[in-house]
Tab-separated table of C-alpha atoms and ligand atoms in Angstrom:
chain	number	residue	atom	x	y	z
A	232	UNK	CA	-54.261	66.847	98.006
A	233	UNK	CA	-51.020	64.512	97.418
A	234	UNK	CA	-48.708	63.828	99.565
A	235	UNK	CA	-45.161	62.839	98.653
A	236	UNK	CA	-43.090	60.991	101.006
A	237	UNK	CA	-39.004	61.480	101.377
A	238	UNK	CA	-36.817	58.882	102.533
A	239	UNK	CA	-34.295	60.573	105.062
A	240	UNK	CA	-33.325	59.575	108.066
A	241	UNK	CA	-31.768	62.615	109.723
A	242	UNK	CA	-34.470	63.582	112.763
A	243	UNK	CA	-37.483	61.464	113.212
A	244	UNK	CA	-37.288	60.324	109.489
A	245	UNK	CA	-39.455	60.406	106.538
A	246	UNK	CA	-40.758	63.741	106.194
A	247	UNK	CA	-44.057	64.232	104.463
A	248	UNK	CA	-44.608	67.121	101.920
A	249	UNK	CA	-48.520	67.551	101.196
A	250	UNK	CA	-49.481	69.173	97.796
A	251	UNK	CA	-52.379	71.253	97.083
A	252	UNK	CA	-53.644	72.270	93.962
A	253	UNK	CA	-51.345	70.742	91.844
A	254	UNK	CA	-53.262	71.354	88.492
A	255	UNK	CA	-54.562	74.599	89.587
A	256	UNK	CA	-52.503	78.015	91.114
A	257	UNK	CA	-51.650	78.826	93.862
A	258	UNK	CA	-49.835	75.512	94.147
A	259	UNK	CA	-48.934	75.135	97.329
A	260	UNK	CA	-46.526	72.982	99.800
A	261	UNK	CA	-47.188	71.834	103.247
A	262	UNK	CA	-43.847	71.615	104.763
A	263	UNK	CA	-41.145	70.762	102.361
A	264	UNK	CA	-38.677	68.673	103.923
A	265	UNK	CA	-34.475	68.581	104.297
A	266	UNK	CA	-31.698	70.047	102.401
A	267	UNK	CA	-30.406	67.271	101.048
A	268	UNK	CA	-29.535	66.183	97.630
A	269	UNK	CA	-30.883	63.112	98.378
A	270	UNK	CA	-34.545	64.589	99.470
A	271	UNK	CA	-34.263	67.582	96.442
A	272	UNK	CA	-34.157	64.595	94.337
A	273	UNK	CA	-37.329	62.753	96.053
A	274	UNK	CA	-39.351	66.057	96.204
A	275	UNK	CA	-38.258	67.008	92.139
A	276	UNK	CA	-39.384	63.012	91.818
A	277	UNK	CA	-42.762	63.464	93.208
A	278	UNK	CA	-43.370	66.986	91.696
A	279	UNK	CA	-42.993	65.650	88.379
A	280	UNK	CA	-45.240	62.565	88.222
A	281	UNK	CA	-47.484	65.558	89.496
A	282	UNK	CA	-46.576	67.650	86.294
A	283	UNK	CA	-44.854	70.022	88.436
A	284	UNK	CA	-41.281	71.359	88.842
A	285	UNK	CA	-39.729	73.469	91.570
A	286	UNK	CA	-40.829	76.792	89.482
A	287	UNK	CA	-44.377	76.301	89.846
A	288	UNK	CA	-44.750	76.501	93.490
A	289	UNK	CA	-46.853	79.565	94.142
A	290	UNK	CA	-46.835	78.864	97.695
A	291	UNK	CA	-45.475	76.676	101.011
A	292	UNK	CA	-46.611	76.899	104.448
A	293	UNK	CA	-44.536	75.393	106.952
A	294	UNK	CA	-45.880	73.682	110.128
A	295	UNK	CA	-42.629	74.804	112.346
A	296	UNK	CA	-39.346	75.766	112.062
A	297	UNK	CA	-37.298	72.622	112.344
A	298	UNK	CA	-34.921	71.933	109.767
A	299	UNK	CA	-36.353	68.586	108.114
A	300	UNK	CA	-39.867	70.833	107.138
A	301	UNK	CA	-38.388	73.807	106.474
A	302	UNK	CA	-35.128	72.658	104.857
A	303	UNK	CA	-35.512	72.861	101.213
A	304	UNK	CA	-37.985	76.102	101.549
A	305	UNK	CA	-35.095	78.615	100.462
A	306	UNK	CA	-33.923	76.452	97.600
A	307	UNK	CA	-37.582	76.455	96.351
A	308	UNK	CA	-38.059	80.354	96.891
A	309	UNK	CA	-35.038	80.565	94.483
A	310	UNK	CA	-36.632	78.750	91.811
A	311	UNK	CA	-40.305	79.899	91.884
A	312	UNK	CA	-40.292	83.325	94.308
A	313	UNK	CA	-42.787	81.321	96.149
A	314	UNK	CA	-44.460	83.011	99.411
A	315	UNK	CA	-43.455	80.717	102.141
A	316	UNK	CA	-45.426	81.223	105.395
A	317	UNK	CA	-44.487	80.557	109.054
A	318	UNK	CA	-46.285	81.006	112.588
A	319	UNK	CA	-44.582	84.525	113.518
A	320	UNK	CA	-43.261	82.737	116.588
A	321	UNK	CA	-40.854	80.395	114.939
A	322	UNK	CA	-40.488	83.321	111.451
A	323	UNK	CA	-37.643	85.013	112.971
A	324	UNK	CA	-35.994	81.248	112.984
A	325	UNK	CA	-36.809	80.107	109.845
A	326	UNK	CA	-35.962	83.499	107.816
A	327	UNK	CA	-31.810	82.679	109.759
A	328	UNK	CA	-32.405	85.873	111.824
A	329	UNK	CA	-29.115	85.928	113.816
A	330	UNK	CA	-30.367	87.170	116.601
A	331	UNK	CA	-33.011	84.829	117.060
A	332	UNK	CA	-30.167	81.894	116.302
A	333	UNK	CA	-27.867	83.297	118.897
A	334	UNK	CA	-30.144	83.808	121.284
A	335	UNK	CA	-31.755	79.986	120.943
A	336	UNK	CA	-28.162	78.620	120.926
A	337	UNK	CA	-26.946	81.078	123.824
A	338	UNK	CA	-29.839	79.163	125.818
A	339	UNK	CA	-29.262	75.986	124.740
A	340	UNK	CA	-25.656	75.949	126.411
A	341	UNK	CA	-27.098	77.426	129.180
A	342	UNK	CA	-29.953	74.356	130.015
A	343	UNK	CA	-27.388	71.737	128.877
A	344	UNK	CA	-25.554	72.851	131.911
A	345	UNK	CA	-28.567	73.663	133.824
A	346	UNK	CA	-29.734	70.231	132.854
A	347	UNK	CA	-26.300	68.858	134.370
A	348	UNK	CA	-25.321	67.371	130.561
A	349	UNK	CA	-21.491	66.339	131.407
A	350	UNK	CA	-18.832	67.920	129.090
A	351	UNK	CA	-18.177	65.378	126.380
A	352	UNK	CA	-21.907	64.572	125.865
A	353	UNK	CA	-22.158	68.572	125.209
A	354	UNK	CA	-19.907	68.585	122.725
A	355	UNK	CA	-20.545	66.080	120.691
A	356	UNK	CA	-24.252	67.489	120.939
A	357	UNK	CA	-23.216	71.010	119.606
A	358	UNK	CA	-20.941	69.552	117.095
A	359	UNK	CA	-24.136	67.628	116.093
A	360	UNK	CA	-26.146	70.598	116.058
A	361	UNK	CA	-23.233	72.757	113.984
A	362	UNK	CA	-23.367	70.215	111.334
A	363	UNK	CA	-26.882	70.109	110.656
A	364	UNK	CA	-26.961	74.347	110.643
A	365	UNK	CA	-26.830	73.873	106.929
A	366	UNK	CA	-29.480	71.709	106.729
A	367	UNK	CA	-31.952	74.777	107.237
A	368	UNK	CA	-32.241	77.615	104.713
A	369	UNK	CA	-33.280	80.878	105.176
A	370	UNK	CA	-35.727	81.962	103.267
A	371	UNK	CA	-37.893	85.407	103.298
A	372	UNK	CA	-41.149	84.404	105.185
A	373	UNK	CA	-44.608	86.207	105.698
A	374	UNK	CA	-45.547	85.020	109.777
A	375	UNK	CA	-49.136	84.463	110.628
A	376	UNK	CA	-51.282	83.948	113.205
A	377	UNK	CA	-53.666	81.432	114.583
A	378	UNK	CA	-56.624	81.552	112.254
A	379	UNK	CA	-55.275	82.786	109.269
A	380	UNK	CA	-56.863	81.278	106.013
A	381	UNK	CA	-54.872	80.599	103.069
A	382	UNK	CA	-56.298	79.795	99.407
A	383	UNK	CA	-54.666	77.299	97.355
A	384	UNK	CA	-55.891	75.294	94.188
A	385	UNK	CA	-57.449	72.873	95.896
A	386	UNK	CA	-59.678	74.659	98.725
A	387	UNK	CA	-58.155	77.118	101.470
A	388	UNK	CA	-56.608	75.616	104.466
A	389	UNK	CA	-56.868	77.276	108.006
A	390	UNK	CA	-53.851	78.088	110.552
A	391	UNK	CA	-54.358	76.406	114.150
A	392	UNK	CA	-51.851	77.017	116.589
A	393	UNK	CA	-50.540	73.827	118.199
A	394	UNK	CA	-47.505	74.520	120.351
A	395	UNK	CA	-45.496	72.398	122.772
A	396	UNK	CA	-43.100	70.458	120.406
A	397	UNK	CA	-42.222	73.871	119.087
A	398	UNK	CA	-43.275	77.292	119.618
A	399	UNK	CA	-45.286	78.359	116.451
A	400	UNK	CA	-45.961	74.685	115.365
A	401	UNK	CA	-49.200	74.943	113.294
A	402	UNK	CA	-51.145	72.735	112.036
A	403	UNK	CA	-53.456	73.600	108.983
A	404	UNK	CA	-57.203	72.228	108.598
A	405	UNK	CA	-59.148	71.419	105.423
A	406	UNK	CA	-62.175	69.816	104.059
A	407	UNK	CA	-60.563	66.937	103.011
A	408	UNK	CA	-62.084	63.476	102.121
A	409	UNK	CA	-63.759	61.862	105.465
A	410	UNK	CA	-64.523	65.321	106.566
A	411	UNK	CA	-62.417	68.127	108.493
A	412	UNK	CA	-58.759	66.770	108.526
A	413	UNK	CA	-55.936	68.422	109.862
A	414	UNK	CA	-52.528	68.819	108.600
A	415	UNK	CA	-50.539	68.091	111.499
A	416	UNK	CA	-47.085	68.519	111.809
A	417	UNK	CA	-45.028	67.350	114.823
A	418	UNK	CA	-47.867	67.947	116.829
A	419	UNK	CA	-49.292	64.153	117.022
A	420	UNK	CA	-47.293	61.526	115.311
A	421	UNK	CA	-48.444	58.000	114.072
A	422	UNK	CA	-45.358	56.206	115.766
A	423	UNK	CA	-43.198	58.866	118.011
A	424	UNK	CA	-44.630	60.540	120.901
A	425	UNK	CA	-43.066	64.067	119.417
A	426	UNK	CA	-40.618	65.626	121.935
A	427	UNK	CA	-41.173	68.332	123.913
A	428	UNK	CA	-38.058	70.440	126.065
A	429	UNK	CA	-35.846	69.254	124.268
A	430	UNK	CA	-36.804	69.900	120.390
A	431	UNK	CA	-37.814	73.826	120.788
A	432	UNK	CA	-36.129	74.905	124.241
A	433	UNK	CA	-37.726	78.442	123.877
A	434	UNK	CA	-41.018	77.188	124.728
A	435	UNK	CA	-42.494	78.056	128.153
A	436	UNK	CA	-43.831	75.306	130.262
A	437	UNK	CA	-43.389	72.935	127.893
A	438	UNK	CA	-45.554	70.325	128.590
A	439	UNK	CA	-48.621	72.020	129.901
A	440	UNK	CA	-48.666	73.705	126.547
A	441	UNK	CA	-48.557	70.491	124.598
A	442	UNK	CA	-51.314	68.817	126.887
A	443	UNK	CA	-53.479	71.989	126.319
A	444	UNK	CA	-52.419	71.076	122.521
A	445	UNK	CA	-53.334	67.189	122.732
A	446	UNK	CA	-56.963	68.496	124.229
A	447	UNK	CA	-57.431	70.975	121.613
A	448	UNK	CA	-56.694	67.928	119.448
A	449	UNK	CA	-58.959	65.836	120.861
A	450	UNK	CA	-61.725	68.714	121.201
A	451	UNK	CA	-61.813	69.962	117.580
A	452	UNK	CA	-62.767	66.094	116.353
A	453	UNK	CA	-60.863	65.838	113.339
A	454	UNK	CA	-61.469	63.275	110.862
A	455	UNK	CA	-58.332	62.232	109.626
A	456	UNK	CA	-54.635	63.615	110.532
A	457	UNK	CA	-51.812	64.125	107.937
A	458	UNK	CA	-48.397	64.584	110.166
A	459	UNK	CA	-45.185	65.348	109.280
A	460	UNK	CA	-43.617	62.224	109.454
A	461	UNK	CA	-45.010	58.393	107.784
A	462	UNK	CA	-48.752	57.573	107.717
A	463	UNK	CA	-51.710	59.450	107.651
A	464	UNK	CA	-53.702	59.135	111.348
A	465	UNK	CA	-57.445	57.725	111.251
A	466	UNK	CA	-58.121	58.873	114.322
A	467	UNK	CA	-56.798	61.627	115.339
A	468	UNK	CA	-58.723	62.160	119.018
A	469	UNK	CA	-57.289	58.074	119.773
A	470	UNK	CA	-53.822	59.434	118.508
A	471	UNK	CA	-53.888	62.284	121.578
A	472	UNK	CA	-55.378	60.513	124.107
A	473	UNK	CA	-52.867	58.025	123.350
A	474	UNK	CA	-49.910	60.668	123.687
A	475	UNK	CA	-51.523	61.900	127.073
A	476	UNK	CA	-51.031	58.873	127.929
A	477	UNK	CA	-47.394	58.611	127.657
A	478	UNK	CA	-46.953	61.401	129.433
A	479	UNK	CA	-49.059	60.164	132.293
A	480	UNK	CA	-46.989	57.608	132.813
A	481	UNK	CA	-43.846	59.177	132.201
A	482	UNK	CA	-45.056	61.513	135.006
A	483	UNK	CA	-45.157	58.437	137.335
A	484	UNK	CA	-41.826	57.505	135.913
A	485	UNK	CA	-40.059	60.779	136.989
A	486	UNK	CA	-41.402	60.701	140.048
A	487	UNK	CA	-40.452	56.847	141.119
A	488	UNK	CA	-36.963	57.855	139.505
A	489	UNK	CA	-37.162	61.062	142.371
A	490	UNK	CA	-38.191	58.608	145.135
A	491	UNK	CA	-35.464	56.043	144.698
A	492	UNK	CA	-32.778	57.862	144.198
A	493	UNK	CA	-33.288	61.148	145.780
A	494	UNK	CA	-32.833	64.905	144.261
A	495	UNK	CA	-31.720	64.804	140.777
A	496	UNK	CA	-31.135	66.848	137.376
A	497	UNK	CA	-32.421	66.135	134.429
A	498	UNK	CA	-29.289	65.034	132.946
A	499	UNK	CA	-29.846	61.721	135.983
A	500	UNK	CA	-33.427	61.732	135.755
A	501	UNK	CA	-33.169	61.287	131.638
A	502	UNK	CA	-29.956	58.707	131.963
A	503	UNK	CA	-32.356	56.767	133.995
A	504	UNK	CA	-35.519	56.707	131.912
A	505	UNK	CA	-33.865	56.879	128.625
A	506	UNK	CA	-30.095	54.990	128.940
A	507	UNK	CA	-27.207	56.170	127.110
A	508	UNK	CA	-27.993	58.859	124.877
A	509	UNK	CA	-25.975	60.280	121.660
A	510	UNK	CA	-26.648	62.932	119.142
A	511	UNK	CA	-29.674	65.255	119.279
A	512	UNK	CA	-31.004	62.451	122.008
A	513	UNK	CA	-28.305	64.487	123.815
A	514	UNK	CA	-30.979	67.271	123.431
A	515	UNK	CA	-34.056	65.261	123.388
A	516	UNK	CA	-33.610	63.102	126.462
A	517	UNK	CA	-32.691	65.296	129.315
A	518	UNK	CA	-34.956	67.951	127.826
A	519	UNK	CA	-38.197	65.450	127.871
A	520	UNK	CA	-36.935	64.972	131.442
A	521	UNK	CA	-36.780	68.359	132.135
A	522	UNK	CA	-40.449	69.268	130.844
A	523	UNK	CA	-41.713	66.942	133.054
A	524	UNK	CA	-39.748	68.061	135.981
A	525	UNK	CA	-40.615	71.614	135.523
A	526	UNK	CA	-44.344	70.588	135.443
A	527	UNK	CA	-44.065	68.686	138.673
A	528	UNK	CA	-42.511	71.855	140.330
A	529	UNK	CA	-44.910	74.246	138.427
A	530	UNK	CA	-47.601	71.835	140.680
A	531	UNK	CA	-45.178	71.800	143.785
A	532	UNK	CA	-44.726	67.945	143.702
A	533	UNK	CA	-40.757	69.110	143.469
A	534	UNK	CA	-38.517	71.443	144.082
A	535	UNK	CA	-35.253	72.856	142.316
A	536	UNK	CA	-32.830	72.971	145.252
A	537	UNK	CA	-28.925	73.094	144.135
A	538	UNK	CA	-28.194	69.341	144.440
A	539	UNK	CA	-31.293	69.394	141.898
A	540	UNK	CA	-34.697	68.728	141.988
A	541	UNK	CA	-36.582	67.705	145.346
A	542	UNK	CA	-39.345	65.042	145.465
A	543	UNK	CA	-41.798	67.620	147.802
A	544	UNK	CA	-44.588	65.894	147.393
A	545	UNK	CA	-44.048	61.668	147.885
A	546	UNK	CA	-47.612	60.186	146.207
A	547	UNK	CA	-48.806	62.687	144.129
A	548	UNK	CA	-52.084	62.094	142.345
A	549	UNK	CA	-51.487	62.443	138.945
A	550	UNK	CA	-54.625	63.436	138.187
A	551	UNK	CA	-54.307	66.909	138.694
A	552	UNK	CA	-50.916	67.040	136.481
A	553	UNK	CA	-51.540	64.960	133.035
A	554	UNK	CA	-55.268	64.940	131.826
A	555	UNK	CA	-57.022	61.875	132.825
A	556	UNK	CA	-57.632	59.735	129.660
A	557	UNK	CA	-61.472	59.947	130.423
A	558	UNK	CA	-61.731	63.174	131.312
A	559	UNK	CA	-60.782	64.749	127.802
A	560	UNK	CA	-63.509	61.819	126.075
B	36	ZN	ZN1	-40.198	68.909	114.689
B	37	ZN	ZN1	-40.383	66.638	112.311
């Protein structure tokens, strides 16, 4: 496997595009990062010390639907009628089905205002959003499921369904060198704690879904992690329990934020653990907020009451809402 690193900075930065089998067919792409000129020039770059060029990609699987992995997917297809592959829960996104657009941006608007995001703030988020539209393709995709196996030059890789940080974010596993390593998206990160509510607002119960992810993470004992953005993980297990960790005390966080200054949206909740906020942190900020908000109610610790949400339960033990750090070891 090689792995060729871009330099953008739109989103978290420095996507990573993994190659497999690039002296044998099918040659295939993990994730192929943003539609820029910039990056097209990076990826052509990196195929080419390779031997490669756009045409011979037989193949790209795609880890989720967000725009810096899937963005130069279409422009690929083009050259080389590649098969590019998708979790059928983010497919309908990824292929630009306008339904599936509307209805994501329909619901965005709604939780902005649900969220209690003032009006300026929401509009320079959407105008945000608008101009990065372009930045994703739309390609013709083939969904899978969890467990599907793929063959590519280089050994077959295996589908495991991580979501949280988006709804079909997969990760794909492989014998690699130290042993079973995983191919893991946005799911953990080396540097970023990956953001959940806020980066794929169709998911359900956000963060219990991304916890059960982090303990899947930490139960399948993978040797090495390759994410989508900078340096490979050693340890991917430490990575998770790390993560849970945040969120632990970001759980204590919301709550203290609850207790001193009484019911809240997320909009007040984020400004307070987060600050000023611009861009897609317009997005990412109250949404984190919210994820953790709507786990504390799905656990009655709060309530949503119309001046916004209710600290029910005073001292809650935490315990019972992130994962202990020793209990998932
Ligand atoms: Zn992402
Ligand atoms: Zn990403």
């Amino acid at each position: 496997m090689n792995r060729i690193q871009l330099g953008n900075e739109v989103f978290e930065g420095q996507n990573d595009v993994y190659v497999f089998g690039a002296d044998a067919d099918p040659t295939t792409l993990v994730d192929c990062g943003v539609a820029t000129p910039e990056t097209r020039e990076q990826l052509t770059a990196g195929l080419s010390e390779m031997g490669l060029s756009l045409a011979d990609i037989d193949q790209i699987l795609l880890t989720h639907w967000h725009e810096d992995h899937v963005g130069l997917a279409d422009v690929i297809q083009e050259e080389s009628d590649a098969t590019v592959r998708v979790h059928s829960a983010d497919a309908p996104l990824v292929a630009g089905d306008e339904d599936a657009r509307n209805a994501m941006y329909d619901r965005q608007r709604e939780l902005l205002r649900e969220w209690g995001v003032p009006a300026d703030a929401r509009e320079e988020l959407l105008a945000f959003l608008d101009g990065n539209a372009e930045l994703a393709g739309s390609p013709t995709v083939e969904p899978f499921e969890e467990g599907a196996q793929f063959r590519t030059g280089e050994g077959d890789l295996e589908a495991i369904h991580l979501p949280g940080h988006a709804a079909g974010l997969s990760g794909f596993v492989f014998d690699g060198e130290t042993g079973r390593e995983l191919l893991s998206g946005d799911a953990i990160l080396p540097h970023y704690t990956p953001n959940v509510g806020g980066a794929d607002i169709r998911v359900e119960r956000p963060l219990a879904q991304y916890l059960d992810t982090l303990v899947r993470v930490i139960d399948e004992e993978f040797d090495r992690a390759w994410p989508g953005h900078r340096d490979v993980i050693e340890d991917p297990a430490g990575r998770a329990r790390e993560i849970i960790g945040h969120h632990r005390e970001r759980t204590g966080n919301v709550v203290n934020v609850l207790r001193e200054h009484g019911p809240a949206d997320a909009w007040t909740v984020s400004a307070n653990l987060f600050g000023e906020l611009s861009s897609i942190h317009i997005l990412h900020g109250p949404g984190e907020a919210y994820a953790h908000l709507d786990h504390l109610a799905a656990h009655d610790v709060v309530e949503r009451t119309d001046a916004g949400y209710r600290l029910v339960d005073d001292d809650p033990a935490l315990d019972g809402l992130v994962p202990t750090v020793e209990s998932v070891e």
